Amino acid sequence: MIKAVVGASYNSRNNIKAQEYGTHFETGEKNVLYDFPKGSDHAFDYKGGIIVEPVKNHLITLSASKRSRFASQKERYSSRFGSQVPNPDLKSEYTWAYDITYSAKLGNKFNYEVSGFINNVKDAIFARTVGALDNGNPVSQNVNIGKAVFQGYELAFGYMPIKNMTLGANYSYIDMKDKTEGSNEKFTDVPNHKLMAYTKLEVPKLRSTLNVNMEFYGKRYTTSTGDQAPEFTLVNAKLSVNIVKGVNFDFGVRNLLDRDYYLSYGYPKEGRSFITALRYHF
């Protein structure tokens, strides 16, 4: 069986007003209310794909698309409490994206998926490191770079070895490169490697469900000049007990092993934390 899918969309954005009170991002004048340039944008996007089912429960999907992403208000105007220089003239980025995916389901117990992708990006939105604060934390500014390539692959599976128990995992790898001639800046905040695995165990006699998951994140660049945050692994758990019909008690632990980690230099994340909740379903 072969299916074809096509689609198209048109989007536009027109800013009406953008203001901020504080230090003017261009003149340096303090304690003033000032206007940012407003700007507008529009884009016509389209997509085509083919879905092939060579045998039952096995699918191969190939797609190509032209995508647009408008620069957000936060990316254009936010100063992030002094850690970012606003760029009201930031343009939108445009991507030619190609994807191939193979997915299969084997009986009622096992399913898996393999996917590969290449994105050729024009005017990629990029957080360039432009300075540092007095405490040494980097200051960045969102800018457009000429060309970039994002490529990688993803793997995932789900398995039910016994009744009331589910196992699963997914892994992704992404390589983000600045392809502008004469430039080799680093894309920030995205790890090359990411792995997530989970176990879900249901105990009907106790009206309880236990979820345990593990998250692994590889190294990521924190500045465009090459500074990196180390890899880290988190283990989380959540127990949910049905007390009476419609009422559940939840108890969870995040970062069970109390690992030290950070995503941005100078901003460590929380250690082991606990959460409890009482939920009622109407």
mmCIF file of C-alpha atoms in Angstrom:
data_model
loop_
_atom_site.group_PDB
_atom_site.id
_atom_site.type_symbol
_atom_site.label_atom_id
_atom_site.label_comp_id
_atom_site.label_asym_id
_atom_site.label_seq_id
_atom_site.Cartn_x
_atom_site.Cartn_y
_atom_site.Cartn_z
ATOM 1 C CA MET A 1 0.000 0.000 0.000
ATOM 2 C CA ILE A 2 1.268 3.475 -0.916
ATOM 3 C CA LYS A 3 -0.162 6.812 0.225
ATOM 4 C CA ALA A 4 0.830 10.352 -0.720
ATOM 5 C CA VAL A 5 0.391 13.390 1.517
ATOM 6 C CA VAL A 6 0.720 17.049 0.522
ATOM 7 C CA GLY A 7 0.071 20.249 2.406
ATOM 8 C CA ALA A 8 0.623 23.982 2.343
ATOM 9 C CA SER A 9 0.228 26.918 4.700
ATOM 10 C CA TYR A 10 0.585 30.686 4.719
ATOM 11 C CA ASN A 11 1.390 32.619 7.898
ATOM 12 C CA SER A 12 1.950 36.283 8.631
ATOM 13 C CA ARG A 13 2.936 38.297 11.686
ATOM 14 C CA ASN A 14 2.543 42.042 12.292
ATOM 15 C CA ASN A 15 3.748 43.520 15.564
ATOM 16 C CA ILE A 16 1.579 46.379 16.843
ATOM 17 C CA LYS A 17 3.751 47.732 19.669
ATOM 18 C CA ALA A 18 6.839 46.717 21.653
ATOM 19 C CA GLN A 19 8.051 48.773 24.621
ATOM 20 C CA GLU A 20 10.343 48.381 27.603
ATOM 21 C CA TYR A 21 11.267 50.473 30.632
ATOM 22 C CA GLY A 22 14.894 50.471 31.682
ATOM 23 C CA THR A 23 18.210 51.017 29.942
ATOM 24 C CA HIS A 24 17.854 51.759 26.226
ATOM 25 C CA PHE A 25 19.409 48.886 24.276
ATOM 26 C CA GLU A 26 21.045 51.286 21.760
ATOM 27 C CA THR A 27 21.752 54.594 23.506
ATOM 28 C CA GLY A 28 22.468 53.241 26.998
ATOM 29 C CA GLU A 29 20.160 55.872 28.544
ATOM 30 C CA LYS A 30 18.808 54.627 31.865
ATOM 31 C CA ASN A 31 15.324 54.649 33.426
ATOM 32 C CA VAL A 32 13.420 55.487 30.241
ATOM 33 C CA LEU A 33 10.386 54.048 28.489
ATOM 34 C CA TYR A 34 11.368 53.335 24.902
ATOM 35 C CA ASP A 35 9.909 51.726 21.781
ATOM 36 C CA PHE A 36 11.419 48.806 19.893
ATOM 37 C CA PRO A 37 11.100 48.604 16.103
ATOM 38 C CA LYS A 38 7.913 46.661 15.309
ATOM 39 C CA GLY A 39 8.555 44.702 12.116
ATOM 40 C CA SER A 40 6.441 42.172 10.228
ATOM 41 C CA ASP A 41 6.953 38.865 8.470
ATOM 42 C CA HIS A 42 5.160 36.328 6.310
ATOM 43 C CA ALA A 43 5.894 32.872 4.906
ATOM 44 C CA PHE A 44 4.454 30.295 2.535
ATOM 45 C CA ASP A 45 5.342 26.725 3.519
ATOM 46 C CA TYR A 46 4.615 23.379 1.918
ATOM 47 C CA LYS A 47 5.230 19.664 2.449
ATOM 48 C CA GLY A 48 5.068 16.410 0.510
ATOM 49 C CA GLY A 49 5.394 12.852 1.724
ATOM 50 C CA ILE A 50 5.001 9.209 0.758
ATOM 51 C CA ILE A 51 3.879 6.454 3.156
ATOM 52 C CA VAL A 52 4.649 2.877 2.135
ATOM 53 C CA GLU A 53 3.341 -0.212 3.954
ATOM 54 C CA PRO A 54 5.255 -3.173 2.441
ATOM 55 C CA VAL A 55 3.674 -5.597 4.934
ATOM 56 C CA LYS A 56 1.088 -5.192 7.669
ATOM 57 C CA ASN A 57 2.234 -3.135 10.684
ATOM 58 C CA HIS A 58 5.428 -2.001 8.931
ATOM 59 C CA LEU A 59 5.556 1.587 7.636
ATOM 60 C CA ILE A 60 8.181 3.547 5.703
ATOM 61 C CA THR A 61 7.668 7.303 5.510
ATOM 62 C CA LEU A 62 9.636 9.725 3.331
ATOM 63 C CA SER A 63 8.979 13.450 3.439
ATOM 64 C CA ALA A 64 10.376 16.762 2.255
ATOM 65 C CA SER A 65 9.173 20.167 3.384
ATOM 66 C CA LYS A 66 9.923 23.841 3.389
ATOM 67 C CA ARG A 67 9.394 25.244 6.901
ATOM 68 C CA SER A 68 9.564 28.699 8.424
ATOM 69 C CA ARG A 69 10.028 29.734 12.027
ATOM 70 C CA PHE A 70 9.292 33.312 12.959
ATOM 71 C CA ALA A 71 11.657 34.803 15.523
ATOM 72 C CA SER A 72 9.744 34.904 18.824
ATOM 73 C CA GLN A 73 9.118 38.048 20.860
ATOM 74 C CA LYS A 74 11.461 36.698 23.537
ATOM 75 C CA GLU A 75 14.250 36.104 21.027
ATOM 76 C CA ARG A 76 13.908 39.622 19.580
ATOM 77 C CA TYR A 77 13.197 41.810 22.609
ATOM 78 C CA SER A 78 14.112 40.079 25.880
ATOM 79 C CA SER A 79 17.202 41.198 27.784
ATOM 80 C CA ARG A 80 16.938 38.188 30.148
ATOM 81 C CA PHE A 81 17.846 40.318 33.161
ATOM 82 C CA GLY A 82 20.966 41.651 31.474
ATOM 83 C CA SER A 83 22.283 38.361 30.065
ATOM 84 C CA GLN A 84 21.063 39.033 26.518
ATOM 85 C CA VAL A 85 21.291 41.972 24.129
ATOM 86 C CA PRO A 86 17.952 42.556 22.324
ATOM 87 C CA ASN A 87 17.847 42.302 18.525
ATOM 88 C CA PRO A 88 14.519 43.689 17.229
ATOM 89 C CA ASP A 89 15.688 43.241 13.616
ATOM 90 C CA LEU A 90 16.156 39.471 14.019
ATOM 91 C CA LYS A 91 14.789 37.732 10.927
ATOM 92 C CA SER A 92 12.927 34.456 10.695
ATOM 93 C CA GLU A 93 14.724 31.246 9.749
ATOM 94 C CA TYR A 94 13.781 28.995 6.829
ATOM 95 C CA THR A 95 14.447 25.281 6.485
ATOM 96 C CA TRP A 96 14.394 22.604 3.813
ATOM 97 C CA ALA A 97 13.774 19.440 5.830
ATOM 98 C CA TYR A 98 14.149 15.834 4.654
ATOM 99 C CA ASP A 99 13.095 12.840 6.733
ATOM 100 C CA ILE A 100 12.905 9.055 6.405
ATOM 101 C CA THR A 101 11.256 6.914 9.087
ATOM 102 C CA TYR A 102 10.699 3.191 9.470
ATOM 103 C CA SER A 103 8.299 1.953 12.161
ATOM 104 C CA ALA A 104 7.017 -1.524 12.969
ATOM 105 C CA LYS A 105 4.772 -3.298 15.442
ATOM 106 C CA LEU A 106 5.465 -6.937 16.271
ATOM 107 C CA GLY A 107 2.368 -8.460 17.836
ATOM 108 C CA ASN A 108 0.947 -6.686 20.871
ATOM 109 C CA LYS A 109 4.156 -6.599 22.892
ATOM 110 C CA PHE A 110 6.877 -4.871 20.886
ATOM 111 C CA ASN A 111 7.124 -1.823 18.627
ATOM 112 C CA TYR A 112 10.044 0.223 17.379
ATOM 113 C CA GLU A 113 10.919 3.181 15.164
ATOM 114 C CA VAL A 114 14.051 4.397 13.369
ATOM 115 C CA SER A 115 14.259 7.865 11.821
ATOM 116 C CA GLY A 116 16.900 9.984 10.089
ATOM 117 C CA PHE A 117 16.715 13.643 9.113
ATOM 118 C CA ILE A 118 18.626 16.478 7.452
ATOM 119 C CA ASN A 119 17.625 20.137 7.798
ATOM 120 C CA ASN A 120 19.293 22.776 5.623
ATOM 121 C CA VAL A 121 18.654 26.094 7.356
ATOM 122 C CA LYS A 122 18.888 29.613 5.953
ATOM 123 C CA ASP A 123 19.158 32.633 8.286
ATOM 124 C CA ALA A 124 19.381 30.259 11.266
ATOM 125 C CA ILE A 125 18.634 31.961 14.595
ATOM 126 C CA PHE A 126 21.812 31.695 16.615
ATOM 127 C CA ALA A 127 22.744 32.781 20.170
ATOM 128 C CA ARG A 128 26.109 34.494 19.686
ATOM 129 C CA THR A 129 28.250 35.184 22.751
ATOM 130 C CA VAL A 130 29.045 38.913 22.696
ATOM 131 C CA GLY A 131 30.442 39.595 26.175
ATOM 132 C CA ALA A 132 30.336 38.719 29.849
ATOM 133 C CA LEU A 133 28.746 40.058 33.030
ATOM 134 C CA ASP A 134 30.786 41.183 36.030
ATOM 135 C CA ASN A 135 30.332 37.728 37.592
ATOM 136 C CA GLY A 136 31.735 36.043 34.472
ATOM 137 C CA ASN A 137 28.431 34.730 33.110
ATOM 138 C CA PRO A 138 28.212 35.084 29.313
ATOM 139 C CA VAL A 139 26.088 37.681 27.529
ATOM 140 C CA SER A 140 24.541 36.606 24.230
ATOM 141 C CA GLN A 141 22.586 38.121 21.358
ATOM 142 C CA ASN A 142 20.300 36.292 18.952
ATOM 143 C CA VAL A 143 21.499 36.842 15.382
ATOM 144 C CA ASN A 144 20.906 35.277 11.969
ATOM 145 C CA ILE A 145 23.748 33.301 10.411
ATOM 146 C CA GLY A 146 23.800 32.566 6.704
ATOM 147 C CA LYS A 147 23.610 28.768 6.526
ATOM 148 C CA ALA A 148 23.423 25.852 8.926
ATOM 149 C CA VAL A 149 22.847 22.106 8.744
ATOM 150 C CA PHE A 150 21.060 20.128 11.449
ATOM 151 C CA GLN A 151 21.196 16.378 10.944
ATOM 152 C CA GLY A 152 20.803 13.259 13.019
ATOM 153 C CA TYR A 153 18.737 10.224 13.801
ATOM 154 C CA GLU A 154 16.314 8.855 16.410
ATOM 155 C CA LEU A 155 15.645 5.359 17.754
ATOM 156 C CA ALA A 156 12.721 4.280 19.939
ATOM 157 C CA PHE A 157 11.054 1.127 21.188
ATOM 158 C CA GLY A 158 8.282 -0.030 23.501
ATOM 159 C CA TYR A 159 7.981 -3.494 25.047
ATOM 160 C CA MET A 160 5.476 -5.237 27.319
ATOM 161 C CA PRO A 161 7.271 -8.351 28.672
ATOM 162 C CA ILE A 162 4.464 -9.295 31.058
ATOM 163 C CA LYS A 163 0.970 -8.068 31.801
ATOM 164 C CA ASN A 164 0.868 -4.696 33.613
ATOM 165 C CA MET A 165 4.527 -3.926 32.887
ATOM 166 C CA THR A 166 5.787 -1.645 30.109
ATOM 167 C CA LEU A 167 9.363 -0.831 29.162
ATOM 168 C CA GLY A 168 10.497 1.768 26.677
ATOM 169 C CA ALA A 169 13.367 3.945 25.543
ATOM 170 C CA ASN A 170 14.254 6.527 22.928
ATOM 171 C CA TYR A 171 17.612 7.875 21.822
ATOM 172 C CA SER A 172 18.375 10.857 19.616
ATOM 173 C CA TYR A 173 21.549 12.249 18.097
ATOM 174 C CA ILE A 174 21.743 15.670 16.495
ATOM 175 C CA ASP A 175 24.681 17.454 14.911
ATOM 176 C CA MET A 176 24.263 21.219 14.416
ATOM 177 C CA LYS A 177 26.873 22.952 12.255
ATOM 178 C CA ASP A 178 27.403 26.505 11.119
ATOM 179 C CA LYS A 179 28.026 26.236 7.362
ATOM 180 C CA THR A 180 28.516 29.943 6.703
ATOM 181 C CA GLU A 181 31.727 30.452 4.747
ATOM 182 C CA GLY A 182 34.619 31.375 7.019
ATOM 183 C CA SER A 183 32.679 30.733 10.225
ATOM 184 C CA ASN A 184 32.595 27.876 12.729
ATOM 185 C CA GLU A 185 30.522 29.107 15.650
ATOM 186 C CA LYS A 186 28.804 26.654 18.015
ATOM 187 C CA PHE A 187 25.079 26.265 18.508
ATOM 188 C CA THR A 188 24.216 26.408 22.201
ATOM 189 C CA ASP A 189 21.805 24.688 24.610
ATOM 190 C CA VAL A 190 21.231 21.499 22.570
ATOM 191 C CA PRO A 191 23.052 18.270 23.579
ATOM 192 C CA ASN A 192 24.353 16.004 20.816
ATOM 193 C CA HIS A 193 23.121 12.893 22.627
ATOM 194 C CA LYS A 194 19.888 12.356 24.517
ATOM 195 C CA LEU A 195 18.582 9.088 25.949
ATOM 196 C CA MET A 196 15.378 8.478 27.877
ATOM 197 C CA ALA A 197 14.239 5.114 29.281
ATOM 198 C CA TYR A 198 11.230 4.260 31.404
ATOM 199 C CA THR A 199 9.476 1.461 33.261
ATOM 200 C CA LYS A 200 5.784 1.476 34.150
ATOM 201 C CA LEU A 201 4.480 -1.122 36.594
ATOM 202 C CA GLU A 202 0.804 -1.421 37.466
ATOM 203 C CA VAL A 203 -0.419 -3.364 40.520
ATOM 204 C CA PRO A 204 -4.219 -3.648 40.159
ATOM 205 C CA LYS A 205 -4.696 -5.361 43.540
ATOM 206 C CA LEU A 206 -3.108 -2.383 45.270
ATOM 207 C CA ARG A 207 -4.629 0.101 42.791
ATOM 208 C CA SER A 208 -1.154 1.527 42.314
ATOM 209 C CA THR A 209 1.132 2.512 39.446
ATOM 210 C CA LEU A 210 4.887 3.007 39.700
ATOM 211 C CA ASN A 211 6.766 4.968 37.020
ATOM 212 C CA VAL A 212 10.565 5.100 36.976
ATOM 213 C CA ASN A 213 12.492 6.908 34.250
ATOM 214 C CA MET A 214 16.084 7.757 33.438
ATOM 215 C CA GLU A 215 17.267 10.764 31.413
ATOM 216 C CA PHE A 216 20.761 11.091 29.978
ATOM 217 C CA TYR A 217 21.962 14.294 28.294
ATOM 218 C CA GLY A 218 25.314 14.590 26.561
ATOM 219 C CA LYS A 219 27.576 17.626 26.554
ATOM 220 C CA ARG A 220 26.181 20.878 25.186
ATOM 221 C CA TYR A 221 27.767 24.187 24.248
ATOM 222 C CA THR A 222 26.946 27.041 26.624
ATOM 223 C CA THR A 223 28.643 29.729 24.531
ATOM 224 C CA SER A 224 29.142 30.123 20.793
ATOM 225 C CA THR A 225 32.912 30.222 21.383
ATOM 226 C CA GLY A 226 33.020 26.595 22.544
ATOM 227 C CA ASP A 227 32.496 26.456 26.342
ATOM 228 C CA GLN A 228 30.628 23.274 27.307
ATOM 229 C CA ALA A 229 28.398 21.980 30.083
ATOM 230 C CA PRO A 230 29.197 18.378 31.120
ATOM 231 C CA GLU A 231 26.922 15.415 30.471
ATOM 232 C CA PHE A 232 24.580 14.237 33.244
ATOM 233 C CA THR A 233 22.049 11.539 34.100
ATOM 234 C CA LEU A 234 18.835 11.944 36.090
ATOM 235 C CA VAL A 235 16.684 9.245 37.686
ATOM 236 C CA ASN A 236 13.083 10.073 38.558
ATOM 237 C CA ALA A 237 10.261 8.068 40.136
ATOM 238 C CA LYS A 238 6.556 8.536 40.746
ATOM 239 C CA LEU A 239 4.061 6.387 42.685
ATOM 240 C CA SER A 240 0.343 6.907 42.115
ATOM 241 C CA VAL A 241 -2.238 5.253 44.406
ATOM 242 C CA ASN A 242 -5.966 5.233 43.746
ATOM 243 C CA ILE A 243 -7.459 5.857 47.209
ATOM 244 C CA VAL A 244 -11.122 5.805 46.218
ATOM 245 C CA LYS A 245 -12.860 6.115 42.876
ATOM 246 C CA GLY A 246 -11.731 9.336 41.224
ATOM 247 C CA VAL A 247 -9.175 10.239 43.910
ATOM 248 C CA ASN A 248 -5.431 9.594 43.450
ATOM 249 C CA PHE A 249 -2.488 10.283 45.723
ATOM 250 C CA ASP A 250 0.851 10.906 43.972
ATOM 251 C CA PHE A 251 4.340 10.885 45.452
ATOM 252 C CA GLY A 252 7.316 11.650 43.241
ATOM 253 C CA VAL A 253 11.081 12.139 43.419
ATOM 254 C CA ARG A 254 13.078 14.014 40.790
ATOM 255 C CA ASN A 255 16.853 13.672 40.539
ATOM 256 C CA LEU A 256 16.729 10.674 42.867
ATOM 257 C CA LEU A 257 20.528 10.306 42.887
ATOM 258 C CA ASP A 258 20.991 14.006 43.733
ATOM 259 C CA ARG A 259 23.309 14.724 40.794
ATOM 260 C CA ASP A 260 24.946 18.129 40.329
ATOM 261 C CA TYR A 261 24.339 19.555 36.858
ATOM 262 C CA TYR A 262 23.697 22.769 34.978
ATOM 263 C CA LEU A 263 22.401 23.829 31.565
ATOM 264 C CA SER A 264 23.797 27.369 31.581
ATOM 265 C CA TYR A 265 27.037 28.513 33.173
ATOM 266 C CA GLY A 266 26.463 29.991 36.623
ATOM 267 C CA TYR A 267 22.946 28.593 37.030
ATOM 268 C CA PRO A 268 23.068 25.177 38.788
ATOM 269 C CA LYS A 269 19.874 23.123 38.693
ATOM 270 C CA GLU A 270 18.055 21.792 41.749
ATOM 271 C CA GLY A 271 19.177 18.602 43.493
ATOM 272 C CA ARG A 272 16.914 15.861 44.789
ATOM 273 C CA SER A 273 13.347 17.170 45.114
ATOM 274 C CA PHE A 274 10.057 15.663 46.225
ATOM 275 C CA ILE A 275 6.493 16.333 45.193
ATOM 276 C CA THR A 276 3.143 15.144 46.526
ATOM 277 C CA ALA A 277 -0.282 15.720 45.064
ATOM 278 C CA LEU A 278 -3.881 14.734 45.624
ATOM 279 C CA ARG A 279 -5.895 14.533 42.390
ATOM 280 C CA TYR A 280 -9.608 14.211 41.863
ATOM 281 C CA HIS A 281 -11.052 13.159 38.490
ATOM 282 C CA PHE A 282 -14.600 14.287 37.752
#
